[in-house]
Coordinates of C-alpha atoms (C1' of nucleotides) in Angstrom, one line a residue:
Chain N
X219 CA 100.4 29.8 -1.3
X220 CA 103.6 28.3 -0.1
X221 CA 103.5 30.6 2.8
X222 CA 100.1 29.2 3.8
X223 CA 101.6 25.7 3.4
X224 CA 104.3 26.6 5.9
X225 CA 102.0 28.2 8.4
X226 CA 99.8 25.1 8.3
X227 CA 102.7 22.8 8.4
X228 CA 103.8 24.6 11.6
X229 CA 100.5 23.9 13.2
X230 CA 101.0 20.2 12.4
X231 CA 104.0 20.0 14.6
X232 CA 102.1 20.7 17.7
X233 CA 101.1 17.4 19.2
X234 CA 100.1 15.6 22.3
X235 CA 103.7 14.6 22.8
X236 CA 105.0 18.1 22.2
X237 CA 102.3 20.8 22.7
X238 CA 104.7 23.6 23.3
X239 CA 107.8 24.9 21.5
X240 CA 110.4 27.6 22.0
X241 CA 111.1 29.7 18.9
X242 CA 114.5 28.3 18.0
X243 CA 113.3 24.8 18.9
X244 CA 110.3 25.1 16.6
X245 CA 112.3 26.6 13.8
X246 CA 114.8 23.7 14.1
X247 CA 112.2 21.0 14.1
X248 CA 110.2 22.4 11.3
X249 CA 113.2 23.4 9.3
X250 CA 112.4 27.0 8.7
X251 CA 114.5 30.1 9.5
X252 CA 113.9 31.5 12.9
X253 CA 112.8 34.8 11.4
X254 CA 110.3 33.2 9.1
X255 CA 109.0 30.9 11.9
X256 CA 108.4 34.0 14.1
X257 CA 106.6 35.8 11.4
X258 CA 104.4 32.8 10.8
X259 CA 103.7 32.4 14.5
X260 CA 102.8 36.1 14.7
X261 CA 100.3 35.7 11.9
X262 CA 98.7 32.7 13.6
X263 CA 98.7 34.5 17.0
X264 CA 96.8 37.4 15.5
X265 CA 94.0 35.0 14.7
X266 CA 94.2 33.0 18.0
X267 CA 95.4 29.8 16.5
X268 CA 98.6 30.1 18.4
X269 CA 99.2 31.7 21.7
X270 CA 102.4 32.4 23.6
X271 CA 103.0 31.8 27.2
X272 CA 104.2 35.3 28.3
X273 CA 106.5 33.9 31.0
X274 CA 108.2 31.0 29.3
X275 CA 107.8 32.5 25.9
X276 CA 106.8 29.1 24.6
X277 CA 104.2 28.9 21.8
X278 CA 101.2 26.5 21.8
X279 CA 97.9 26.1 20.0
X280 CA 95.4 28.9 20.8
X281 CA 91.7 28.8 21.5
X282 CA 90.8 29.6 17.9
X283 CA 91.2 26.0 17.1
X284 CA 88.4 25.1 19.5
X285 CA 86.0 27.3 17.5
X286 CA 86.9 25.6 14.3
X287 CA 86.4 22.2 15.8
X288 CA 83.0 23.3 17.2
X289 CA 81.9 24.6 13.8
X290 CA 83.0 21.5 12.0
X291 CA 81.5 19.2 14.7
X292 CA 78.2 21.0 14.6
X293 CA 77.8 21.0 10.9
X294 CA 79.3 17.6 10.1
X295 CA 79.5 15.6 13.3
X296 CA 82.3 13.2 13.5
X297 CA 82.3 12.2 17.1
X298 CA 78.6 11.6 16.9
X299 CA 79.2 9.2 14.1
X300 CA 82.3 7.5 15.4
X301 CA 81.6 7.1 19.1
X302 CA 78.6 4.8 18.8
X303 CA 80.6 2.6 16.4
X304 CA 83.4 2.5 18.9
X305 CA 81.0 1.5 21.7
X306 CA 79.6 -1.2 19.5
X307 CA 83.1 -2.5 18.7
X308 CA 84.0 -2.7 22.3
X309 CA 80.7 -4.4 23.1
X310 CA 81.2 -7.0 20.4
X311 CA 84.9 -7.7 20.8
X312 CA 85.5 -6.9 24.4
X313 CA 88.6 -5.1 23.5
X314 CA 89.6 -1.4 23.3
X315 CA 88.7 0.4 20.1
X316 CA 89.8 3.7 18.7
X317 CA 89.4 6.0 15.8
X318 CA 92.5 7.6 14.4
X319 CA 92.8 10.6 12.1
X320 CA 95.2 10.8 9.2
X321 CA 96.2 14.4 8.9
X322 CA 99.3 16.0 7.6
X323 CA 101.2 12.8 7.3
X324 CA 100.5 12.0 11.0
X325 CA 98.2 9.6 12.6
X326 CA 96.6 10.5 15.9
X327 CA 93.7 9.0 17.8
X328 CA 90.8 11.3 18.4
X329 CA 88.2 8.8 19.7
X330 CA 88.8 6.1 22.2
X331 CA 86.6 3.6 24.0
X332 CA 88.4 1.2 26.2
X333 CA 87.6 -2.4 27.0
X334 CA 86.3 -3.1 30.5
X335 CA 88.8 -5.9 31.0
X336 CA 91.5 -5.2 33.4
X337 CA 94.2 -6.4 31.0
X338 CA 93.3 -4.0 28.2
X339 CA 95.1 -1.8 25.7
X340 CA 95.1 1.8 26.7
X341 CA 95.4 4.7 24.4
X342 CA 96.0 8.4 25.1
X343 CA 93.7 10.9 23.5
X344 CA 95.5 12.7 20.7
X345 CA 98.5 10.5 20.9
X346 CA 100.4 10.0 17.7
X347 CA 101.6 6.7 16.5
X348 CA 104.2 5.7 13.9
X349 CA 102.3 5.6 10.6
X350 CA 104.3 2.6 9.4
X351 CA 104.0 0.4 12.4
X352 CA 100.4 0.9 13.6
X353 CA 97.5 -0.8 11.9
X354 CA 95.6 2.5 11.7
X355 CA 98.6 4.1 10.0
X356 CA 99.1 1.3 7.6
X357 CA 95.6 1.1 6.3
X358 CA 95.4 4.8 5.8
X359 CA 98.7 4.8 4.0
X360 CA 97.7 2.0 1.8
X361 CA 94.9 4.0 0.3
X362 CA 96.8 7.3 0.2
X363 CA 98.7 8.8 -2.7
X364 CA 102.1 7.6 -3.8
X365 CA 103.6 10.8 -2.6
X366 CA 102.4 10.2 0.9
X367 CA 103.9 6.7 0.8
X368 CA 107.2 7.9 -0.5
X369 CA 107.2 10.6 2.2
X370 CA 107.0 8.0 4.9
X371 CA 109.6 5.7 3.2
X372 CA 112.1 8.4 2.6
X373 CA 112.7 9.0 6.3
X374 CA 113.3 5.3 6.8
X375 CA 111.2 2.8 8.7
X376 CA 112.1 2.9 12.4
X377 CA 112.0 -0.4 14.2
X378 CA 109.9 -0.5 17.3
X379 CA 109.9 -4.3 17.9
X380 CA 111.5 -7.2 16.2
X381 CA 108.5 -7.5 14.0
X382 CA 108.4 -4.0 12.7
X383 CA 108.8 -4.0 8.9
X384 CA 111.8 -1.9 8.1
X385 CA 112.4 -2.9 4.5
X386 CA 110.9 -0.6 1.9
X387 CA 110.1 -3.3 -0.6
X388 CA 108.5 -5.5 1.9
X389 CA 106.5 -2.6 3.2
X390 CA 105.2 -1.7 -0.2
X391 CA 104.2 -5.3 -0.7
X392 CA 102.2 -5.2 2.6
X393 CA 100.5 -2.0 1.5
X394 CA 99.4 -3.7 -1.7
X395 CA 98.0 -6.6 0.3
X396 CA 96.1 -4.1 2.5
X397 CA 94.7 -2.4 -0.6
X398 CA 93.4 -5.8 -1.9
X399 CA 92.0 -6.9 1.4
X400 CA 90.7 -3.6 2.9
X401 CA 92.2 -4.1 6.3
X402 CA 95.4 -4.8 8.2
X403 CA 96.2 -7.2 11.0
X404 CA 99.0 -6.0 13.1
X405 CA 101.0 -8.5 15.0
X406 CA 103.3 -6.7 17.4
X407 CA 104.7 -4.4 14.8
X408 CA 104.6 -1.4 17.1
X409 CA 104.6 -2.8 20.6
X410 CA 105.4 -6.1 22.1
X411 CA 102.3 -8.2 23.1
X412 CA 99.9 -5.8 21.3
X413 CA 98.0 -6.9 18.3
X414 CA 95.4 -4.8 16.4
X415 CA 93.1 -4.8 13.4
X416 CA 92.3 -1.7 11.5
X417 CA 90.1 -0.7 8.5
X418 CA 90.2 2.6 6.7
X419 CA 87.4 5.2 6.9
X420 CA 86.8 7.2 3.7
X421 CA 85.2 10.5 3.1
X422 CA 83.0 11.7 0.3
X423 CA 86.0 12.3 -1.9
X424 CA 87.0 8.6 -1.2
X425 CA 90.2 9.8 0.5
X426 CA 91.1 7.8 3.7
X427 CA 90.5 10.3 6.5
X428 CA 91.3 7.9 9.2
X429 CA 90.9 4.4 10.5
X430 CA 88.9 2.4 13.0
X431 CA 90.9 -0.1 15.0
X432 CA 90.6 -2.7 17.8
X433 CA 93.6 -3.6 19.8
X434 CA 94.1 -6.6 22.1
X435 CA 96.9 -8.3 24.0
X436 CA 98.5 -11.1 21.9
X437 CA 97.3 -13.7 24.4
X438 CA 93.7 -13.0 23.5
X439 CA 94.4 -12.7 19.8
X440 CA 93.6 -16.3 18.7
X441 CA 92.2 -17.1 15.3
X442 CA 88.6 -17.1 16.6
X443 CA 88.9 -13.7 18.2
X444 CA 90.8 -12.4 15.2
X445 CA 87.9 -13.3 12.9
X446 CA 85.4 -11.8 15.1
X447 CA 87.4 -8.6 15.5
X448 CA 88.1 -8.4 11.8
X449 CA 84.4 -8.7 10.8
X450 CA 83.4 -6.1 13.4
X451 CA 86.1 -3.6 12.5
X452 CA 85.5 -4.0 8.8
X453 CA 81.8 -3.4 9.1
X454 CA 82.2 -0.5 11.5
X455 CA 84.7 1.2 9.2
X456 CA 82.3 0.7 6.2
X457 CA 79.5 2.2 8.3
X458 CA 81.6 5.2 9.2
X459 CA 82.6 5.7 5.6
X460 CA 79.0 5.6 4.5
X461 CA 78.1 8.1 7.2
X462 CA 80.8 10.4 5.9
X463 CA 79.3 10.2 2.5
X464 CA 81.7 7.7 0.9
X465 CA 80.2 5.1 -1.4
X466 CA 81.4 1.8 -0.2
X467 CA 80.5 -1.3 -2.1
X468 CA 79.4 -4.5 -0.4
X469 CA 81.7 -6.3 2.0
X470 CA 85.0 -7.4 0.6
X471 CA 85.3 -10.1 3.2
Chain G
X179 CA 102.7 36.8 6.0
X180 CA 99.7 38.5 4.6
X181 CA 98.9 35.4 2.7
X182 CA 98.7 33.5 6.0
X183 CA 96.4 36.2 7.3
X184 CA 94.1 35.7 4.4
X185 CA 94.1 31.9 4.7
X186 CA 93.3 32.2 8.3
X187 CA 90.7 34.9 7.7
X188 CA 89.1 32.5 5.3
X189 CA 88.7 29.9 8.0
X190 CA 87.1 32.4 10.2
X191 CA 84.1 32.8 7.8
X192 CA 83.0 29.2 8.3
X193 CA 80.5 29.2 11.1
X194 CA 77.6 27.4 12.6
X195 CA 75.3 29.6 10.6
X196 CA 77.2 29.1 7.3
X197 CA 79.4 26.0 7.4
X198 CA 79.6 25.6 3.7
X199 CA 80.5 27.9 0.8
X200 CA 80.6 27.8 -2.9
X201 CA 83.8 29.2 -4.4
X202 CA 82.3 32.4 -5.8
X203 CA 80.1 32.9 -2.7
X204 CA 83.1 32.6 -0.4
X205 CA 85.3 34.9 -2.6
X206 CA 82.5 37.5 -2.4
X207 CA 81.9 37.3 1.3
X208 CA 85.6 37.4 2.2
X209 CA 86.4 40.0 -0.4
X210 CA 89.2 38.1 -2.2
X211 CA 89.5 37.4 -5.9
X212 CA 88.0 34.1 -6.9
X213 CA 91.4 32.7 -8.1
X214 CA 93.1 33.7 -4.9
X215 CA 90.4 32.2 -2.8
X216 CA 90.7 29.0 -4.7
X217 CA 94.4 28.8 -4.2
X218 CA 94.0 29.5 -0.5
X219 CA 91.4 26.8 -0.3
X220 CA 93.7 24.3 -2.1
X221 CA 96.5 25.0 0.3
X222 CA 94.2 24.4 3.2
X223 CA 92.7 21.3 1.6
X224 CA 96.2 19.8 1.2
X225 CA 96.5 19.9 5.0
X226 CA 92.9 18.7 5.7
X227 CA 91.7 22.0 7.2
X228 CA 89.2 22.4 4.4
X229 CA 87.5 19.7 2.4
X230 CA 85.3 19.9 -0.6
X231 CA 82.0 18.1 -1.2
X232 CA 82.8 16.4 -4.5
X233 CA 79.2 16.5 -5.7
X234 CA 78.1 20.0 -4.6
X235 CA 81.6 21.4 -5.0
X236 CA 81.0 23.3 -1.7
X237 CA 83.9 23.9 0.7
X238 CA 83.7 23.2 4.4
X239 CA 86.0 22.8 7.4
X240 CA 88.1 19.6 7.2
X241 CA 88.9 16.9 9.8
X242 CA 92.3 18.5 10.4
X243 CA 90.7 21.0 12.8
X244 CA 89.6 18.2 15.1
X245 CA 93.2 17.1 15.6
X246 CA 94.2 20.6 16.5
X247 CA 91.4 20.9 19.0
X248 CA 92.3 17.6 20.5
X249 CA 95.9 18.5 20.9
X250 CA 95.0 21.9 22.4
X251 CA 92.4 20.3 24.7
X252 CA 94.7 17.6 25.9
X253 CA 97.6 19.9 26.7
X254 CA 95.7 22.9 28.0
X255 CA 92.2 21.7 28.8
X256 CA 89.5 24.3 28.4
X257 CA 86.3 22.3 28.5
X258 CA 87.6 20.6 31.6
X259 CA 88.1 23.9 33.3
X260 CA 84.9 25.6 32.0
X261 CA 82.3 22.9 32.3
X262 CA 82.4 22.5 36.0
X263 CA 82.1 26.2 36.4
X264 CA 79.1 26.3 34.2
X265 CA 77.5 23.5 36.1
X266 CA 78.1 25.3 39.3
X267 CA 76.6 28.5 37.8
X268 CA 73.5 26.7 36.8
X269 CA 73.2 25.1 40.2
X270 CA 73.5 28.4 42.0
X271 CA 71.4 30.6 39.8
X272 CA 69.0 28.1 38.3
X273 CA 69.5 29.7 34.9
X274 CA 71.3 28.7 31.7
X275 CA 75.0 29.4 31.6
X276 CA 77.4 29.5 28.7
X277 CA 81.0 30.1 27.8
X278 CA 81.7 32.1 24.7
X279 CA 84.9 32.5 22.8
X280 CA 86.2 35.7 21.3
X281 CA 88.1 34.7 18.2
X282 CA 88.8 36.7 15.1
X283 CA 86.4 39.5 16.0
X284 CA 83.5 37.0 16.5
X285 CA 81.9 35.7 19.6
X286 CA 80.6 32.1 19.6
X287 CA 79.5 29.9 22.5
X288 CA 81.5 26.8 22.9
X289 CA 80.2 25.5 26.2
X290 CA 76.6 25.5 27.3
X291 CA 74.8 24.2 30.4
X292 CA 71.1 24.8 30.4
X293 CA 68.8 25.5 33.3
X294 CA 66.4 22.7 34.2
X295 CA 63.5 25.2 34.4
X296 CA 61.0 24.8 31.6
X297 CA 61.1 28.5 30.8
X298 CA 64.8 28.8 30.2
X299 CA 67.1 30.5 27.7
X300 CA 68.5 28.1 25.1
X301 CA 71.7 28.4 23.2
X302 CA 73.0 26.6 20.2
X303 CA 76.5 25.2 20.4
X304 CA 78.8 27.3 18.2
X305 CA 76.2 29.9 17.5
X306 CA 77.5 33.4 16.9
X307 CA 76.1 36.4 18.5
X308 CA 76.4 40.1 17.8
X309 CA 79.5 41.2 19.6
X310 CA 77.9 44.6 20.5
X311 CA 74.6 43.4 21.7
X312 CA 75.4 40.3 23.8
X313 CA 76.8 40.6 27.3
X314 CA 79.6 38.1 26.4
X315 CA 80.6 40.2 23.4
X316 CA 80.5 43.4 25.3
X317 CA 82.7 42.3 28.2
X318 CA 85.2 40.8 25.8
X319 CA 85.3 43.9 23.7
X320 CA 85.6 46.2 26.7
X321 CA 89.0 44.6 27.5
X322 CA 90.1 44.3 23.9
X323 CA 92.4 46.6 21.9
X324 CA 91.1 49.9 20.5
X325 CA 91.5 48.5 17.0
X326 CA 89.1 45.7 17.8
X327 CA 86.6 48.2 19.2
X328 CA 87.0 50.4 16.1
X329 CA 86.5 47.4 13.9
X330 CA 83.2 46.7 15.5
X331 CA 82.1 50.3 15.4
X332 CA 83.1 51.0 11.8
X333 CA 80.4 48.5 10.5
X334 CA 77.8 50.3 12.5
X335 CA 75.8 48.9 15.5
X336 CA 72.9 47.0 14.2
X337 CA 69.7 47.3 16.4
X338 CA 68.2 44.0 17.5
X339 CA 65.7 45.4 20.0
X340 CA 64.6 48.8 21.0
X341 CA 67.2 48.6 23.8
X342 CA 70.2 47.9 21.6
X343 CA 72.8 50.6 21.8
X344 CA 73.4 51.9 18.3
X345 CA 75.2 55.2 19.1
X346 CA 79.0 54.9 19.0
X347 CA 79.6 57.4 21.8
X348 CA 77.1 55.8 24.1
X349 CA 78.6 52.4 23.3
X350 CA 82.2 53.6 24.2
X351 CA 80.8 55.0 27.4
X352 CA 79.3 51.6 28.2
X353 CA 82.6 49.8 27.5
X354 CA 84.4 52.2 29.9
X355 CA 81.8 51.3 32.5
X356 CA 82.4 47.6 31.9
X357 CA 86.2 48.1 32.2
X358 CA 85.7 49.8 35.6
X359 CA 83.2 47.3 36.9
X360 CA 84.5 44.1 35.4
X361 CA 81.1 42.8 34.2
X362 CA 78.1 43.7 32.1
X363 CA 74.4 43.4 32.7
X364 CA 72.4 43.0 29.5
X365 CA 68.8 44.1 29.6
X366 CA 67.2 42.9 26.4
X367 CA 69.9 44.5 24.2
X368 CA 69.9 41.5 21.9
X369 CA 66.6 39.7 22.3
X370 CA 63.3 40.8 23.9
X371 CA 62.6 39.3 27.3
X372 CA 66.2 38.0 27.6
X373 CA 68.6 39.4 30.2
X374 CA 72.1 38.2 30.9
X375 CA 75.2 38.9 33.0
X376 CA 78.7 38.2 31.7
X377 CA 82.2 38.6 33.0
X378 CA 85.4 38.3 30.9
X379 CA 87.8 35.4 31.1
X380 CA 91.5 36.2 30.6
X381 CA 94.4 34.1 29.6
X382 CA 98.0 34.2 30.8
X383 CA 98.7 37.2 28.6
X384 CA 95.8 39.0 30.2
X385 CA 93.9 39.1 26.9
X386 CA 90.2 38.4 27.1
X387 CA 89.7 35.1 25.5
X388 CA 86.0 34.8 26.1
X389 CA 83.3 35.3 28.7
X390 CA 81.2 33.4 31.1
X391 CA 77.5 34.4 31.1
X392 CA 74.2 33.5 32.7
X393 CA 71.0 34.4 30.9
X394 CA 67.5 34.5 32.2
X395 CA 64.0 35.7 31.2
X396 CA 63.4 39.3 32.2
X397 CA 60.6 38.1 34.5
X398 CA 63.1 36.3 36.7
X399 CA 65.6 39.1 36.6
X400 CA 64.7 41.0 39.7
X401 CA 67.3 42.8 41.8
X402 CA 67.7 39.9 44.1
X403 CA 68.3 37.4 41.4
X404 CA 70.5 39.9 39.6
X405 CA 72.8 40.3 42.6
X406 CA 73.1 36.5 43.0
X407 CA 73.8 35.9 39.4
X408 CA 76.3 38.7 39.2
X409 CA 78.3 37.4 42.2
X410 CA 78.3 33.9 40.8
X411 CA 79.3 34.9 37.3
X412 CA 82.0 37.2 38.5
X413 CA 83.6 34.6 40.7
X414 CA 83.3 31.9 38.1
X415 CA 85.0 34.1 35.5
X416 CA 87.7 34.9 37.9
X417 CA 88.2 31.2 38.7
X418 CA 88.4 30.5 34.9
X419 CA 90.9 33.2 34.4
X420 CA 93.1 31.9 37.2
X421 CA 92.8 28.4 35.7
X422 CA 94.0 29.8 32.4
X423 CA 97.0 31.3 34.1
X424 CA 95.8 34.9 34.4
X425 CA 96.6 36.8 37.6
X426 CA 93.4 38.2 38.8
X427 CA 93.4 40.4 41.8
X428 CA 90.7 40.0 44.5
X429 CA 87.1 40.7 43.8
X430 CA 86.2 44.0 42.4
X431 CA 82.7 43.7 43.7
Chain H
dA158 C1' 66.4 26.9 -28.9
dA159 C1' 68.8 31.0 -28.3
dC160 C1' 70.1 34.2 -24.7
dT161 C1' 71.6 35.7 -20.1
dA162 C1' 73.7 35.2 -16.0
dA163 C1' 75.2 32.6 -12.8
dT164 C1' 78.5 28.9 -11.3
dG165 C1' 83.5 26.4 -10.7
dG166 C1' 87.9 26.7 -12.4
dT167 C1' 92.4 28.4 -14.8
dG168 C1' 96.6 30.8 -16.8
dA169 C1' 99.9 34.7 -17.7
dT170 C1' 101.7 39.0 -16.5
dA171 C1' 101.9 42.9 -13.4
dA172 C1' 102.5 44.0 -8.6
dT173 C1' 103.8 42.6 -4.3
dA174 C1' 105.2 39.7 -1.1
dG175 C1' 108.6 36.6 1.8
dT176 C1' 113.5 35.0 3.0
dG177 C1' 117.6 34.6 5.7
dA178 C1' 122.4 35.8 7.3
dA179 C1' 123.9 38.7 10.5
dC180 C1' 123.0 41.0 14.5
dC181 C1' 121.2 42.5 19.4
dG182 C1' 120.5 42.0 24.3
dA183 C1' 119.8 38.7 27.8
dT184 C1' 120.4 34.6 30.3
dA185 C1' 122.8 30.4 31.4
dT186 C1' 126.9 27.1 31.6
dG187 C1' 131.6 25.9 31.9
Chain O
dC292 C1' 134.9 35.8 31.5
dA293 C1' 134.4 33.3 27.4
dT294 C1' 131.1 30.5 25.0
dA295 C1' 126.6 29.2 23.8
dT296 C1' 122.2 29.3 24.0
dC297 C1' 117.9 31.8 24.0
dG298 C1' 114.0 35.2 21.9
dG299 C1' 113.7 38.6 18.8
dT300 C1' 114.8 42.0 14.9
dT301 C1' 116.9 44.2 10.6
dC302 C1' 117.5 45.0 5.8
dA303 C1' 119.4 43.7 1.4
dC304 C1' 118.0 40.2 -1.7
dT305 C1' 114.6 37.2 -3.8
dA306 C1' 110.8 34.9 -4.4
dT307 C1' 105.8 34.7 -4.6
dT308 C1' 101.0 36.1 -5.2
dA309 C1' 97.2 39.2 -7.3
dT310 C1' 94.4 40.3 -10.9
dC311 C1' 91.8 40.1 -15.0
dA312 C1' 90.3 38.1 -18.8
dC313 C1' 88.9 33.9 -20.1
dC314 C1' 86.8 28.8 -20.5
dA315 C1' 83.4 25.2 -19.8
dT316 C1' 79.1 24.2 -17.6
dT317 C1' 74.7 24.7 -15.7
dA318 C1' 70.0 27.0 -14.8
dG319 C1' 66.6 29.9 -15.7
dT320 C1' 64.2 33.1 -19.0
dT321 C1' 62.3 34.7 -23.1

DNA sequence: AACTAATGGTGATAATAGTGAACCGATATG
DNA sequence: CATATCGGTTCACTATTATCACCATTAGTT
């Protein structure tokens, strides 16, 4: 089923940042041969999971994916579970909250509720973040398999700010801490003046499917606010996990 | 890439009506060997497009599909295009309107705006309809390839009401009429006392990706209402097609 | 309790599939 | 007008996948 792996890996490369690819471009980024890439694309096009712009020849995700999402959402609602939790997080903390999915070694936010404050952290729907520098990515990774962790490490840890952890040993140590504590507090690892707290959301199989997080400007991230956010995020994530069928023991806090 | 075809075909069997499958059950319905089915599922699970309920062992669509839909929706909005048109249709006609997707030989509604009248036609999000008996299915099929048409015909045309067209020749004739006129008026072909009018929505490649439709009880489906609905649906569908990049000539009406 | 018929899942060989370098025509870019 | 890209295709070479028989387990029946 390695062919399926490849097809599915292909789909994973389409993102908010790059929703369209030329054939050669896609083959290059994915690392497959042009001929193979084309064949995979044709197979996906046949089923409407990819479509091609007839004028630019560029490939992008097709309408088929909408049907899948609808079916999934109708049978096992995710937005319906997550959105109220996000609303509540914003109400309690006054800061922007978001839900990110871990899928195919990528982390991308799929639910966002923004703070009403004028100086707030804004996210873009579907935007991907560096898995090793965002609190959402870090908590997911901490509870993922060793392979997933090695996968991230092998490409090196890109520095986004002066605080980004780029040393593999130090990074593993941090993951261990996250595993023990069940959350992560991010102090400007990804972006200057942005702090965030995230806790993992598990599914029925106790795999981390994503994370709930609240982000705030550093200026509003005092120890009092931090505690409040931490408690709120942790409880929301536990509630989400329970809603997804995971069996979460009492608070670790 | 026949393996990819199979994997993708598998995904197509998950629906609103049946969102979960046991292994044997799925292998039977799809027509693959149990071992093959399992391997395909494993490949899809690896990438989060399928997940398994650890207690019941049942397979269902995974969270991965949500990411794809988000990416697609952010880069090439569909809901954002279709919803206002549906709202407008309801405002003009006073009846329920919906947008259905044609994907993998199935027709399923992905956008619904209901009439405010108490006696209205209600749809379920993601529900599939018979492609040969719903106006949405018929208009899509009319502009689809011969293979698609033959695919539908080869399984026979199930009768849902006394008006359902079950004769293949008669059905082809109807499709030809739809091709000429650009719409279809459905008089209780699918459900007693329910009439509807649908027009196809095309994408940039001029393939029918779905249909916009308005449905009403037969009692409110007089010739005056019919004309009004037809015009509104036809124009809305043309607008949608244009928004998707299709080049639609002036009104055929 | 023994029997039957499902279920989910697996492993080894027979049968079939996918891969990729080279190539084509077309369109830019210098 | 030479070079380099693009999207797309071909065919000799090579890998993968299908199938069937089988196992362990569960549920219902006699």
